[in-house]
Coordinates of C-alpha atoms in Angstrom, one line a residue:
X195 CA -51.5 -4.5 -6.5
X196 CA -50.1 -8.2 -5.3
X197 CA -47.1 -7.7 -7.5
X198 CA -46.4 -3.9 -5.5
X199 CA -47.1 -6.1 -2.0
X200 CA -44.4 -8.6 -3.4
X201 CA -41.6 -5.7 -4.3
X202 CA -42.7 -4.6 -1.2
X203 CA -41.9 -7.3 1.2
X204 CA -38.3 -7.4 -0.5
X205 CA -37.2 -4.9 2.6
X206 CA -40.3 -5.7 5.3
X207 CA -41.6 -8.3 7.0
X208 CA -45.6 -7.9 7.2
X209 CA -46.8 -9.4 11.0
X210 CA -50.2 -10.7 11.6
X211 CA -51.2 -7.2 12.8
X212 CA -50.3 -6.0 8.8
X213 CA -47.6 -3.8 10.4
X214 CA -44.2 -3.4 8.3
X215 CA -41.3 -3.7 10.1
X216 CA -37.8 -3.4 8.1
X217 CA -36.0 -6.4 7.5
X218 CA -32.5 -4.2 9.0
X219 CA -30.6 -4.4 12.0
X220 CA -28.7 -1.9 14.0
X221 CA -25.3 -2.3 15.4
X222 CA -22.7 -0.3 17.1
X223 CA -20.4 -1.3 19.8
X224 CA -21.2 1.6 21.9
X225 CA -25.0 2.6 23.0
X226 CA -25.0 6.3 22.3
X227 CA -25.8 6.1 18.6
X228 CA -28.5 3.0 18.4
X229 CA -30.1 4.9 21.7
X230 CA -30.9 8.0 19.2
X231 CA -32.4 5.4 16.9
X232 CA -34.6 4.2 20.5
X233 CA -35.6 7.2 21.0
X234 CA -35.8 8.8 18.0
X235 CA -39.0 9.8 15.5
X236 CA -39.1 6.3 14.0
X237 CA -38.8 4.5 16.9
X238 CA -41.9 2.4 16.5
X239 CA -40.9 1.2 13.2
X240 CA -38.1 -1.1 14.1
X241 CA -38.2 -4.3 16.7
X242 CA -36.4 -3.6 19.7
X243 CA -34.3 -6.3 18.6
X244 CA -33.3 -5.4 15.5
X245 CA -31.0 -2.7 17.5
X246 CA -28.2 -3.7 19.0
X247 CA -25.7 -2.0 21.4
X248 CA -22.7 -2.8 23.6
X249 CA -21.2 -0.8 26.7
X250 CA -17.5 -0.5 25.4
X251 CA -16.6 2.0 22.7
X252 CA -14.0 0.3 20.2
X253 CA -12.7 3.5 20.6
X254 CA -11.2 4.1 16.7
X255 CA -9.6 0.9 17.2
X256 CA -9.6 -2.5 14.3
X257 CA -8.3 -4.6 17.1
X258 CA -10.6 -3.8 20.0
X259 CA -13.9 -4.1 17.2
X260 CA -12.3 -7.1 16.1
X261 CA -10.6 -9.1 18.7
X262 CA -11.3 -7.5 22.5
X263 CA -15.0 -6.2 22.6
X264 CA -16.2 -7.3 19.0
X265 CA -16.0 -11.3 20.0
X266 CA -18.4 -10.8 23.1
X267 CA -21.3 -9.6 20.7
X268 CA -20.4 -11.4 17.1
X269 CA -22.9 -14.2 18.5
X270 CA -25.5 -12.0 19.6
X271 CA -25.3 -10.0 16.6
X272 CA -25.4 -13.5 14.6
X273 CA -28.1 -15.0 16.3
X274 CA -30.5 -11.7 15.7
X275 CA -29.3 -11.8 11.8
X276 CA -30.1 -15.2 11.5
X277 CA -34.0 -14.6 12.6
X278 CA -34.3 -12.1 10.2
X279 CA -33.0 -14.6 7.7
X280 CA -35.4 -17.0 8.7
X281 CA -38.3 -14.4 7.8
X282 CA -37.2 -14.7 4.1
X283 CA -39.1 -16.4 1.9
X284 CA -35.8 -16.7 -0.5
X285 CA -33.0 -15.0 0.5
X286 CA -30.8 -13.4 -1.8
X287 CA -28.0 -11.6 0.0
X288 CA -26.9 -8.6 2.4
X289 CA -26.4 -5.1 2.5
X290 CA -23.7 -3.8 4.5
X291 CA -23.4 -0.5 5.8
X292 CA -20.2 0.5 7.4
X293 CA -17.3 3.7 7.9
X294 CA -13.7 1.8 7.6
X295 CA -12.0 5.0 9.7
X296 CA -13.7 3.8 13.4
X297 CA -13.1 0.5 15.2
X298 CA -16.2 -0.7 14.8
X299 CA -16.8 -0.4 11.4
X300 CA -13.6 -1.7 10.2
X301 CA -12.7 -4.3 12.7
X302 CA -16.2 -5.3 13.8
X303 CA -17.5 -5.8 10.5
X304 CA -14.6 -7.5 9.2
X305 CA -15.4 -10.1 12.1
X306 CA -19.0 -10.0 10.8
X307 CA -18.5 -11.0 7.3
X308 CA -16.0 -13.6 7.8
X309 CA -18.9 -15.1 10.0
X310 CA -21.3 -14.5 7.5
X311 CA -19.2 -15.8 4.3
X312 CA -19.0 -19.2 6.5
X313 CA -22.5 -19.4 7.9
X314 CA -24.4 -18.3 4.2
X315 CA -21.6 -18.7 1.8
X316 CA -23.6 -18.9 -1.6
X317 CA -25.7 -15.5 -0.8
X318 CA -24.5 -12.4 -2.3
X319 CA -22.8 -9.8 0.4
X320 CA -22.9 -6.0 -1.0
X321 CA -20.9 -3.6 0.7
X322 CA -21.6 0.6 1.0
X323 CA -18.2 1.8 2.7
X324 CA -17.1 5.3 3.9
X325 CA -13.6 5.6 3.2
X326 CA -11.7 8.1 4.7
X327 CA -11.0 11.4 3.1
X328 CA -8.3 13.0 1.3
X329 CA -8.2 16.3 3.5
X330 CA -11.3 15.3 5.9
X331 CA -10.3 13.4 8.9
X332 CA -12.4 12.1 11.9
X333 CA -9.6 9.9 13.6
X334 CA -6.0 10.0 13.5
X335 CA -5.5 5.8 12.6
X336 CA -8.0 5.9 10.0
X337 CA -5.5 5.0 7.7
X338 CA -4.5 1.5 9.6
X339 CA -8.0 0.8 10.1
X340 CA -9.1 1.5 6.7
X341 CA -6.6 -0.9 5.4
X342 CA -6.7 -3.7 8.3
X343 CA -10.1 -4.0 7.6
X344 CA -9.7 -3.7 3.5
X345 CA -6.9 -6.6 3.5
X346 CA -9.4 -8.8 6.1
X347 CA -13.1 -8.5 4.3
X348 CA -11.9 -8.7 0.3
X349 CA -12.2 -12.4 -0.3
X350 CA -16.1 -12.1 2.7
X351 CA -17.0 -9.1 0.8
X352 CA -18.8 -9.8 -3.4
X353 CA -19.0 -5.8 -4.2
X354 CA -18.2 -2.9 -2.4
X355 CA -19.4 0.9 -3.0
X356 CA -17.3 3.3 -2.2
X357 CA -18.3 6.6 -0.5
X358 CA -16.2 9.8 1.3
X359 CA -17.4 12.1 3.2
X360 CA -15.3 14.9 1.6
X361 CA -16.8 14.3 -1.8
X362 CA -20.3 14.1 -0.3
X363 CA -19.1 17.2 1.8
X364 CA -18.5 19.4 -1.4
X365 CA -21.2 18.0 -3.5
X366 CA -24.2 19.5 -0.7
X367 CA -21.8 22.5 -0.2
X368 CA -21.3 23.2 -3.8
X369 CA -24.3 21.9 -5.6
X370 CA -26.8 21.9 -3.4
X371 CA -25.9 25.5 -1.6
X372 CA -25.6 23.9 2.1
X373 CA -23.5 25.8 3.9
X374 CA -22.8 24.0 6.7
X375 CA -23.4 20.3 5.7
X376 CA -24.9 17.9 8.5
X377 CA -24.7 14.3 9.0
X378 CA -28.0 14.3 8.1
X379 CA -27.5 15.9 4.8
X380 CA -24.8 13.0 3.8
X381 CA -26.9 10.4 4.9
X382 CA -29.8 11.7 2.5
X383 CA -27.4 12.0 -0.2
X384 CA -26.1 8.4 0.2
X385 CA -29.7 7.6 1.0
X386 CA -30.4 8.9 -2.4
X387 CA -28.1 6.7 -4.6
X388 CA -29.0 3.1 -2.6
X389 CA -32.3 4.3 -2.8
X390 CA -31.9 3.9 -7.0
X391 CA -29.6 1.0 -6.5
X392 CA -32.6 -1.5 -4.7
X393 CA -35.2 0.4 -6.6
X394 CA -35.2 -2.9 -9.1
X395 CA -36.0 -5.0 -6.0
X396 CA -38.3 -2.5 -4.6
X397 CA -40.8 -2.1 -7.7
X398 CA -41.6 -3.8 -10.6
X399 CA -39.6 -2.3 -14.1
X400 CA -39.2 -2.8 -17.6
X401 CA -35.9 -3.5 -17.5
X402 CA -34.5 -4.8 -13.5
X403 CA -31.2 -5.3 -12.3
X404 CA -31.1 -7.6 -8.9
X405 CA -28.4 -8.0 -6.4
X406 CA -26.7 -10.9 -8.4
X407 CA -26.7 -8.9 -11.8
X408 CA -24.5 -5.8 -10.2
X409 CA -22.0 -8.1 -9.5
X410 CA -22.0 -10.1 -12.6
X411 CA -21.5 -7.1 -14.6
X412 CA -19.3 -5.0 -12.4
X413 CA -16.7 -7.5 -11.1
X414 CA -14.3 -8.7 -13.9
X415 CA -11.9 -10.6 -11.3
X416 CA -12.8 -11.5 -8.1
X417 CA -10.3 -9.0 -6.0
X418 CA -11.6 -6.1 -8.4
X419 CA -14.7 -5.3 -6.6
X420 CA -14.7 -1.7 -5.8
X421 CA -17.3 0.2 -8.5
X422 CA -17.6 4.3 -7.3
X423 CA -21.0 5.7 -7.0
X424 CA -22.6 8.6 -8.9
X425 CA -26.1 10.1 -8.5
X426 CA -27.8 12.3 -10.7
X427 CA -29.1 15.3 -11.0
X428 CA -28.3 16.7 -7.6
X429 CA -29.7 20.0 -7.8
X430 CA -31.4 22.0 -5.1
X431 CA -35.0 22.7 -4.9
X432 CA -34.8 26.5 -6.0
X433 CA -32.5 25.6 -9.5
X434 CA -35.4 22.7 -10.4
X435 CA -37.7 25.0 -11.7
X436 CA -35.3 26.6 -14.1
X437 CA -33.3 23.4 -15.3
X438 CA -34.3 21.1 -18.1
X439 CA -32.6 17.6 -17.3
X440 CA -32.9 15.2 -19.7
X441 CA -31.8 11.8 -20.2
X442 CA -28.9 13.1 -22.5
X443 CA -28.1 15.5 -19.6
X444 CA -28.2 13.5 -16.5
X445 CA -26.4 10.2 -18.2
X446 CA -23.7 13.0 -19.3
X447 CA -23.7 14.4 -15.5
X448 CA -22.6 10.6 -14.3
X449 CA -19.3 11.1 -15.8
X450 CA -18.6 14.7 -14.5
X451 CA -16.1 14.3 -11.5
X452 CA -18.0 16.9 -9.7
X453 CA -20.7 14.0 -9.1
X454 CA -19.1 11.4 -8.2
X455 CA -19.4 10.2 -4.0
X456 CA -15.9 9.5 -3.9
X457 CA -12.7 11.4 -4.4
X458 CA -10.9 10.4 -7.5
X459 CA -10.8 11.4 -11.0
X460 CA -12.2 9.3 -13.4
X461 CA -10.5 10.5 -16.5
X462 CA -6.7 9.3 -15.1
X463 CA -8.4 6.1 -15.3
X464 CA -9.9 3.9 -17.6
X465 CA -13.3 2.2 -16.9
X466 CA -14.0 -1.6 -17.2
X467 CA -17.6 -1.6 -16.7
X468 CA -20.8 0.7 -16.0
X469 CA -23.9 0.0 -14.9
X470 CA -26.5 2.7 -15.1
X471 CA -29.8 2.6 -13.0
X472 CA -32.2 4.9 -14.1
X473 CA -35.8 5.5 -12.7
X474 CA -38.7 8.1 -13.4
X475 CA -39.4 8.7 -16.7
X476 CA -37.1 7.4 -19.3
X477 CA -37.7 5.0 -22.3
X478 CA -35.2 2.6 -23.5
X479 CA -34.7 4.9 -27.4
X480 CA -33.1 8.1 -25.1
X481 CA -30.9 5.8 -23.0
X482 CA -29.8 4.6 -26.0
X483 CA -28.7 7.4 -27.9
X484 CA -27.1 8.9 -24.3
X485 CA -24.9 6.1 -24.3
X486 CA -23.7 6.9 -27.7
X487 CA -22.9 10.3 -27.3
X488 CA -20.8 9.1 -24.1
X489 CA -18.9 6.5 -26.2
X490 CA -18.2 8.6 -28.5
X491 CA -16.4 11.1 -26.1
X492 CA -12.4 11.1 -26.0
X493 CA -12.9 11.9 -22.0
X494 CA -14.6 8.2 -21.5
X495 CA -12.1 5.8 -22.0
X496 CA -12.7 1.9 -21.9
X497 CA -10.2 -0.8 -21.1
X498 CA -9.6 -2.7 -24.3
X499 CA -10.7 -5.6 -23.4
X500 CA -14.3 -5.1 -22.3
X501 CA -15.7 -3.6 -25.7
X502 CA -19.5 -3.2 -24.6
X503 CA -18.9 -1.4 -21.2
X504 CA -22.4 -0.7 -20.4
X505 CA -25.3 -2.2 -18.2
X506 CA -28.5 -0.7 -18.3
X507 CA -31.9 -0.7 -15.6
X508 CA -34.6 1.1 -16.2
X509 CA -37.6 1.8 -13.3
X510 CA -40.3 3.7 -13.7
X511 CA -41.0 4.9 -10.4
X512 CA -39.9 8.0 -10.0
X513 CA -37.1 9.0 -7.2
X514 CA -39.2 10.6 -4.1
X515 CA -37.3 13.5 -1.5
X516 CA -37.2 13.8 1.9
X517 CA -39.6 16.1 3.1
X518 CA -37.4 19.2 4.1
X519 CA -34.4 17.9 2.6
X520 CA -31.6 19.5 0.4
X521 CA -32.4 17.6 -3.2
X522 CA -35.4 18.6 -5.4
X523 CA -38.0 16.6 -6.6
X524 CA -37.3 15.4 -10.1
X525 CA -38.9 13.6 -12.7
X526 CA -35.5 11.1 -13.9
X527 CA -32.8 10.2 -11.9
X528 CA -30.1 7.9 -12.6
X529 CA -27.0 6.0 -10.7
X530 CA -24.3 4.8 -12.0
X531 CA -22.0 2.5 -10.6
X532 CA -18.9 2.0 -12.4
X533 CA -15.8 0.0 -11.9
X534 CA -13.1 2.5 -13.2
X535 CA -8.9 2.0 -12.5
X536 CA -8.6 5.6 -11.7
X537 CA -10.1 4.1 -7.8
X538 CA -6.6 2.8 -7.3
X539 CA -5.6 6.9 -6.3
X540 CA -7.9 6.5 -3.5
X541 CA -5.7 3.4 -2.6
X542 CA -2.6 5.0 -2.8
X543 CA -3.4 8.1 -0.6
X544 CA -4.4 5.7 2.1
X545 CA -1.0 3.3 1.7
X546 CA 1.0 6.4 2.2
X547 CA -0.5 7.9 4.8
X548 CA -0.5 4.1 6.4
X549 CA 3.6 4.1 5.5
X550 CA 4.6 7.4 7.2
X551 CA 3.0 6.2 10.5
X552 CA 4.4 2.5 10.3
X553 CA 8.0 3.2 9.7
X554 CA 7.6 5.0 12.8
X555 CA 5.5 2.5 14.4
X556 CA 3.5 4.9 15.6
X557 CA 0.3 4.2 17.6
X558 CA 0.8 0.1 16.9
X559 CA 1.1 -0.6 20.9
X560 CA -2.5 0.4 21.0
X561 CA -3.6 -2.6 18.9
X562 CA -0.6 -5.4 20.0
X563 CA -2.2 -4.6 23.5
X564 CA -5.3 -6.4 22.3
X565 CA -4.2 -9.3 21.1
X566 CA -3.5 -8.5 17.6
X567 CA 0.1 -9.3 16.0
X568 CA 2.3 -6.7 14.3
X569 CA 2.8 -9.0 11.4
X570 CA -0.6 -8.5 10.3
X571 CA 0.1 -5.1 9.8
X572 CA 2.8 -5.9 6.8
X573 CA 0.4 -8.5 5.9
X574 CA -2.6 -6.3 5.2
X575 CA -0.2 -3.5 3.3
X576 CA 1.5 -5.9 1.1
X577 CA -2.0 -6.8 -0.2
X578 CA -3.2 -3.2 -0.5
X579 CA 0.2 -2.7 -2.6
X580 CA -0.8 -6.0 -4.7
X581 CA -4.3 -4.6 -5.1
X582 CA -2.9 -1.5 -6.5
X583 CA -0.7 -3.7 -8.8
X584 CA -3.9 -5.6 -9.7
X585 CA -6.1 -2.4 -10.7
X586 CA -3.0 -1.0 -13.1
X587 CA -2.9 -4.4 -14.7
X588 CA -6.3 -3.9 -15.4
X589 CA -5.7 -0.8 -17.5
X590 CA -3.2 -2.0 -19.5
X591 CA -3.3 -2.3 -23.4
X592 CA -2.9 -5.6 -24.7

């Protein structure tokens, strides 16, 4: 029982009255979304100080999020983070969830990551970033914000797991049969993947993987730290009764393009590293034979300088599902984090959109009037061009 409590306390802090409070901080520059939590069904779960909101929106503008509006609230946010870290007996790192297309997610987060690097330099910082999708867009200036924030956080983030809304919409629509996926449907799917990634921090298991192990095995060079996330099985409650999902089946599903939470085709690139995180009714023997089967496939190509390629985590705690959610309850599941050179496709798409707007200097005045220099744009774009080159270099044979 003590073991279970110790693992449980990774993400929760127990008060003297026996209440468990999540070690989490929610932050937005405008109050609407945070007010939704303050008035929502789970409001009693959080300490009011963990819900921080400003008065003024970043208005989809990286410069407002980072310089003018964001700089006014950063000290308060850091102070609240300091309080949370002081309650930890052994702080291992930070999980940062943000979108890259908006003003707060891009601008404010880049400022926050910089400050976290200064104050907690040795601690791991893992990001879950919602990147702009190829066809679905919520803001015209998404390419600007995404490229500016990638440039300014690349040296402060240890590992950035990419997801995009279009890939998740497609999964909800085609695999789960949800006619019009809501943000709740999308968030639950991301939540399921994140839950698998953090299982080993929360439960004892035969082959656990902690935060630092992710980095060690997934990031061959500091800048090459953008793994894609894949989850399996993704099946609706109606289909679950008709399907037998062995360890081999769910492992093969991870290498299927349609289960990826980001739009890029892994077959066009080469894998540098794969981290397979199994949970539920899984034994090492089955995992070994599933991996051997995948290695024999021609469609799964690894770079020639990384012969082993697979890192495995196994936890016997089966996945749980949200009551009333779209996903079926299953006996076993796997989340694959893979560093593949094909992710360059996502960068190239973004860079192209950025170039089209920047060639005409469109929308630039909104950024410069918030105190930003135009040089930052060309600097960020050059950095992303270098990142594309870095990834292409990784896939080259000796």
